[in-house]
Amino acid sequence: MIPTLFGILLISFVIIQFVPGGPVEKMIADLQGHGTSATAHFTGSSGDMGSPTTGSNSSARNSTYKGAQGLDPEFIAELEELYGFDKPAPVRFGIMLKNYLSFNLGESYYRDVNVLSLIAQKMPVSISLGLWSTLIIYLISIPLGIRKAVKDGTPFDVWTSAAVFIGYAIPSFMFAILLIVLFAGGRYFDIFPLRGLTSDGWEEFSLLCKIGDYAWHMVLPTAAMVISGFASLTMLSKNCFLDEINKHYVLTARAKGLSEHQVLYGHIFRNAMLIVIAGFPAVFVAIFFTGSLLIEVIFSLDGLGLLSYESIINRDYPVVLGTLYIFSLMSMVMHLLRDLVYVWIDPRIDFESRSV
């Protein structure tokens, strides 16, 4: 986990050094009244966006920041120091790693708030989307996979396979736009709200009304996130059951006169669902991280996905790298948890006890 996390941060930090239009250029553009130049290119090399480009005795005309002409070079140097770009890139990377070890993710350039606090504020929205989407996918895919295994080769198996793979082929953001057009006042029906997780004045609602309002707002974004999530889990459940159905202990159970329901859920289910159940943390992480960005942007949900998008647009590098660090760390912890759950559910999965 440690070298993987180090590699993720290193590669991301290096990439950022080559992205044109850093925070200093954005501030210069804002001061000059044309903020669109936040994505302007450096006239010189942008490989070290953190190195000093001007000194107190240099001319602003010689600055490598495009658009800095006419500004006091001392002011440019102060901007670099303000954003921490007055040090060489390797030094800044070392300082960042040292701070990240103690979860000191720094301060946002534009929000004037601690990055860790900002992530904590936005995380409940993304967790809501990821959790409900994962639960719905599991509640539908596992029974459907079991039914497909029992009806293997029948018309039911064929058309359900076609349905789940069509859903898998539909991009979540395209389906989200379709839902807005159909059900959120886009063109046809105005049934569900277009943005946010709660209505105005939600704090004054009764408990029952709060739950209903929250569920009402969650319908469209959750539906958009789950549409492509059924195929893999459904087919995994089906194949796990098919592998177990023809084993000797199943034939023995049937020979003893047990009903099909008892055979399926009393004997097969426990063994067939090992991989499926143990993989829950990894599935949650996959939906939580890969599905929330565009959905949060489309439905204006103030979560981590929207925060990451806005931070990239605004070149708010502490937030960009801080959210990436938290995402990566949580993802690896969840994958470690998945491996531990495997061993907990099935103690036979213990490679250390096996002889080479």
XYZ file of C-alpha atoms in Angstrom:
356
model
C 0.000 0.000 0.000
C 2.771 2.453 0.889
C 4.692 2.314 -2.424
C 1.402 2.369 -4.361
C 0.231 5.469 -2.515
C 3.634 7.095 -3.014
C 3.497 6.337 -6.739
C 0.007 7.798 -7.109
C 1.016 11.033 -5.390
C 4.297 11.284 -7.284
C 2.755 10.784 -10.725
C -0.092 13.203 -9.947
C 2.320 15.822 -8.623
C 4.521 15.528 -11.726
C 1.517 15.821 -14.056
C 0.370 18.967 -12.257
C 3.739 20.583 -12.957
C 3.016 20.410 -16.692
C -0.573 21.662 -16.547
C -0.707 25.164 -18.053
C -2.317 28.010 -16.138
C -1.460 27.478 -12.472
C -2.808 29.384 -9.451
C -0.359 32.277 -9.911
C -1.423 32.789 -13.520
C -5.073 32.522 -12.503
C -4.608 35.186 -9.852
C -2.811 37.440 -12.347
C -5.631 36.963 -14.835
C -8.255 37.742 -12.187
C -6.396 40.894 -11.136
C -6.230 42.040 -14.741
C -9.943 41.416 -15.210
C -9.880 38.491 -17.626
C -10.155 35.345 -15.572
C -10.508 33.187 -18.661
C -6.722 33.199 -18.897
C -6.606 30.779 -16.009
C -5.797 28.165 -18.621
C -3.250 30.299 -20.433
C 0.031 28.674 -21.362
C 3.395 29.534 -19.970
C 5.688 31.296 -22.382
C 8.541 29.353 -20.817
C 8.735 25.843 -19.504
C 5.892 24.936 -17.166
C 7.697 21.894 -15.851
C 8.451 23.628 -12.552
C 5.438 25.685 -11.673
C 6.737 26.051 -8.180
C 10.118 27.579 -8.908
C 10.691 31.301 -8.607
C 10.358 33.093 -11.916
C 11.137 36.621 -10.886
C 13.302 38.398 -8.402
C 13.150 41.806 -6.801
C 15.591 43.213 -9.355
C 14.112 41.513 -12.436
C 11.686 43.054 -14.861
C 8.086 41.852 -14.996
C 8.589 41.718 -18.740
C 11.019 38.822 -18.202
C 8.541 36.821 -16.124
C 7.667 33.383 -17.475
C 4.045 34.017 -16.508
C 2.136 35.081 -19.548
C 0.083 38.136 -18.750
C 2.405 39.360 -15.976
C 3.598 42.331 -18.042
C 3.093 45.594 -16.211
C 2.924 44.023 -12.742
C 5.453 44.643 -10.001
C 7.959 41.740 -9.953
C 8.000 41.877 -6.160
C 4.246 41.346 -6.206
C 4.693 38.292 -8.467
C 7.274 36.924 -6.038
C 4.834 37.455 -3.159
C 2.172 35.536 -5.079
C 4.579 32.640 -5.576
C 5.408 32.635 -1.884
C 1.710 32.825 -0.993
C 0.962 29.673 -2.980
C 4.176 27.965 -1.900
C 5.654 28.102 -5.402
C 8.811 29.871 -4.280
C 10.517 26.499 -3.674
C 11.744 23.907 -6.193
C 9.284 21.151 -7.068
C 11.226 18.327 -5.297
C 11.270 20.346 -2.078
C 7.547 21.026 -2.305
C 6.848 17.341 -2.928
C 8.885 16.340 0.125
C 7.061 18.868 2.299
C 3.739 17.588 0.980
C 4.587 13.969 1.838
C 5.695 14.952 5.333
C 2.453 16.844 5.940
C 0.307 14.063 4.478
C 1.722 11.577 6.969
C -0.017 13.564 9.719
C -3.086 14.232 7.516
C -2.181 17.882 7.217
C -3.542 18.448 3.722
C -2.988 22.188 3.732
C -5.359 25.050 3.007
C -7.500 25.600 -0.065
C -6.215 28.435 -2.258
C -9.631 29.955 -2.825
C -11.950 28.743 -0.069
C -9.814 29.775 2.925
C -10.549 26.504 4.716
C -8.584 23.426 5.698
C -8.665 20.781 2.962
C -9.389 17.924 5.378
C -12.329 19.855 6.854
C -13.570 20.605 3.350
C -13.436 16.921 2.395
C -15.274 15.990 5.600
C -18.032 18.477 4.726
C -18.535 17.073 1.231
C -18.115 13.363 1.994
C -21.656 12.629 3.330
C -23.195 13.445 -0.056
C -20.859 11.121 -1.958
C -21.196 8.387 0.661
C -24.999 8.606 0.365
C -24.836 8.097 -3.379
C -22.294 5.286 -3.172
C -23.993 3.453 -0.311
C -27.522 3.497 -1.698
C -26.337 2.609 -5.192
C -24.320 -0.343 -3.875
C -27.192 -1.640 -1.746
C -29.662 -1.436 -4.627
C -27.256 -3.199 -6.977
C -26.692 -6.001 -4.454
C -30.392 -6.368 -3.612
C -31.264 -6.774 -7.295
C -28.223 -8.535 -8.734
C -27.876 -11.379 -6.219
C -31.489 -12.669 -6.430
C -31.420 -12.137 -10.199
C -28.140 -14.035 -10.519
C -29.517 -16.923 -8.450
C -32.645 -17.047 -10.588
C -30.574 -17.028 -13.779
C -28.464 -19.913 -12.467
C -31.574 -21.968 -11.717
C -33.070 -21.078 -15.132
C -29.774 -21.375 -17.010
C -30.331 -21.591 -20.778
C -34.038 -20.713 -20.617
C -35.631 -17.652 -22.309
C -35.626 -15.904 -18.902
C -31.854 -16.276 -18.695
C -31.392 -14.983 -22.240
C -33.530 -11.847 -22.050
C -32.334 -10.864 -18.576
C -28.734 -11.180 -19.780
C -29.559 -8.932 -22.719
C -31.206 -6.398 -20.392
C -28.327 -6.175 -17.903
C -25.718 -5.855 -20.649
C -27.704 -3.131 -22.397
C -27.756 -1.297 -19.071
C -24.022 -1.903 -18.710
C -23.426 -0.316 -22.109
C -25.303 2.894 -21.217
C -22.997 5.584 -19.772
C -24.242 6.840 -16.419
C -24.050 10.502 -17.408
C -26.076 9.906 -20.593
C -28.744 8.080 -18.617
C -28.749 10.938 -16.087
C -29.437 13.439 -18.872
C -32.223 11.209 -20.183
C -33.799 11.053 -16.722
C -33.671 14.834 -16.436
C -35.333 15.257 -19.819
C -38.057 12.746 -18.987
C -38.772 13.260 -15.282
C -37.173 16.498 -14.017
C -38.944 19.102 -16.102
C -36.529 18.875 -18.993
C -39.283 18.335 -21.560
C -41.938 15.874 -20.490
C -42.699 15.289 -16.804
C -41.757 17.418 -13.802
C -41.872 14.769 -11.086
C -38.477 14.832 -9.416
C -36.245 17.748 -8.348
C -33.368 18.699 -10.609
C -30.677 19.572 -8.067
C -29.608 19.053 -4.477
C -30.358 16.342 -1.912
C -32.933 18.302 0.091
C -35.516 21.014 -0.465
C -35.380 24.543 0.887
C -36.384 24.663 4.542
C -35.562 20.982 5.031
C -34.392 21.642 8.593
C -37.923 22.672 9.579
C -39.572 19.490 8.253
C -40.782 16.708 10.488
C -38.678 13.543 10.640
C -40.993 11.655 8.278
C -41.046 14.537 5.807
C -37.242 14.804 5.957
C -36.879 11.132 5.052
C -39.419 11.418 2.243
C -37.836 14.578 0.837
C -34.364 13.037 0.938
C -35.591 9.865 -0.812
C -37.405 11.996 -3.411
C -34.184 13.840 -4.262
C -32.133 10.614 -4.354
C -34.248 8.796 -6.958
C -32.747 10.208 -10.162
C -29.045 10.372 -9.202
C -29.178 6.883 -7.679
C -30.941 5.482 -10.740
C -28.300 7.049 -12.984
C -25.494 5.478 -10.960
C -26.922 1.951 -10.743
C -27.935 1.502 -14.391
C -24.543 0.144 -15.439
C -23.753 -1.692 -12.206
C -25.942 -4.787 -12.492
C -24.174 -6.761 -15.202
C -20.926 -7.780 -13.500
C -22.456 -8.653 -10.125
C -25.415 -10.482 -11.683
C -23.179 -12.640 -13.867
C -20.771 -13.236 -10.976
C -23.645 -14.439 -8.780
C -24.954 -16.669 -11.555
C -21.567 -18.243 -12.284
C -20.827 -18.818 -8.593
C -24.120 -20.667 -8.199
C -23.571 -22.688 -11.376
C -20.177 -23.784 -10.059
C -21.757 -25.069 -6.850
C -25.001 -26.573 -8.162
C -23.406 -29.705 -9.633
C -21.054 -30.493 -6.759
C -21.400 -33.713 -4.764
C -22.678 -32.122 -1.547
C -25.586 -30.592 -3.496
C -26.465 -33.943 -5.039
C -26.298 -35.504 -1.559
C -28.614 -32.859 -0.130
C -31.135 -33.461 -2.888
C -30.870 -37.226 -2.392
C -31.798 -36.722 1.265
C -35.112 -35.234 0.137
C -34.446 -31.570 0.870
C -36.558 -29.065 -1.029
C -35.015 -26.966 -3.798
C -35.312 -23.863 -1.596
C -33.430 -25.595 1.225
C -30.733 -26.768 -1.171
C -30.293 -23.333 -2.742
C -30.326 -21.166 0.365
C -29.284 -23.650 3.025
C -26.304 -25.197 1.269
C -25.347 -23.508 -2.002
C -25.805 -19.897 -0.944
C -23.153 -19.896 1.776
C -20.437 -21.237 -0.512
C -21.504 -19.448 -3.700
C -21.747 -16.013 -2.088
C -18.254 -15.980 -0.582
C -16.739 -13.984 -3.419
C -19.813 -11.791 -3.901
C -20.248 -10.799 -0.257
C -16.553 -10.381 0.426
C -16.294 -8.079 -2.584
C -18.795 -5.580 -1.143
C -16.134 -3.072 0.044
C -14.448 -3.044 -3.347
C -17.774 -2.593 -5.174
C -18.687 0.278 -2.874
C -15.353 1.976 -3.510
C -15.706 1.531 -7.266
C -19.153 3.149 -7.306
C -18.192 5.766 -4.744
C -15.187 7.003 -6.706
C -15.911 6.331 -10.368
C -19.604 7.098 -10.525
C -20.049 10.201 -8.425
C -18.096 12.845 -10.381
C -20.321 13.365 -13.414
C -23.515 12.550 -11.520
C -22.753 15.170 -8.874
C -21.967 17.733 -11.546
C -25.134 16.988 -13.530
C -27.439 17.056 -10.500
C -25.546 19.862 -8.701
C -24.860 17.704 -5.659
C -22.318 19.287 -3.341
C -20.139 16.218 -2.831
C -16.560 15.133 -3.396
C -17.031 14.640 -7.121
C -18.205 18.215 -7.665
C -15.500 19.463 -5.301
C -12.796 17.682 -7.304
C -14.157 19.047 -10.578
C -14.280 22.630 -9.332
C -10.814 22.317 -7.796
C -9.301 21.153 -11.079
C -10.986 23.983 -12.979
C -9.775 26.545 -10.423
C -6.286 25.014 -10.148
C -6.814 24.566 -6.419
C -3.943 22.098 -6.135
C -4.099 21.444 -2.360
C -7.705 20.282 -2.771
C -6.911 18.288 -5.927
C -4.011 16.410 -4.326
C -5.731 16.182 -0.917
C -8.870 14.545 -2.330
C -6.727 12.229 -4.457
C -4.763 11.218 -1.364
C -7.929 10.480 0.636
C -9.534 8.646 -2.307
C -6.469 6.488 -2.860
C -6.008 5.724 0.820
C -9.667 4.754 1.291
C -9.601 2.626 -1.853
C -6.566 0.641 -0.692
C -7.967 0.237 2.819
C -11.223 -1.083 1.358
C -9.348 -3.547 -0.836
C -7.376 -4.706 2.188
C -10.671 -5.084 4.066
C -11.983 -7.169 1.177
C -9.051 -9.569 1.466
C -9.541 -9.830 5.232
C -13.255 -10.521 4.743
C -12.376 -13.321 2.322
C -10.320 -15.051 5.009
C -12.911 -14.364 7.702
C -15.752 -15.849 5.646
C -13.725 -18.792 4.360
C -10.721 -19.703 6.584
C -9.531 -22.065 3.851
C -8.243 -18.971 1.998
C -4.948 -18.809 3.869
C -1.934 -18.872 1.601
C 0.576 -18.694 4.446
C -0.506 -22.096 5.750
C -0.073 -23.744 2.357
C 3.157 -25.454 1.465
C 4.911 -24.361 -1.688
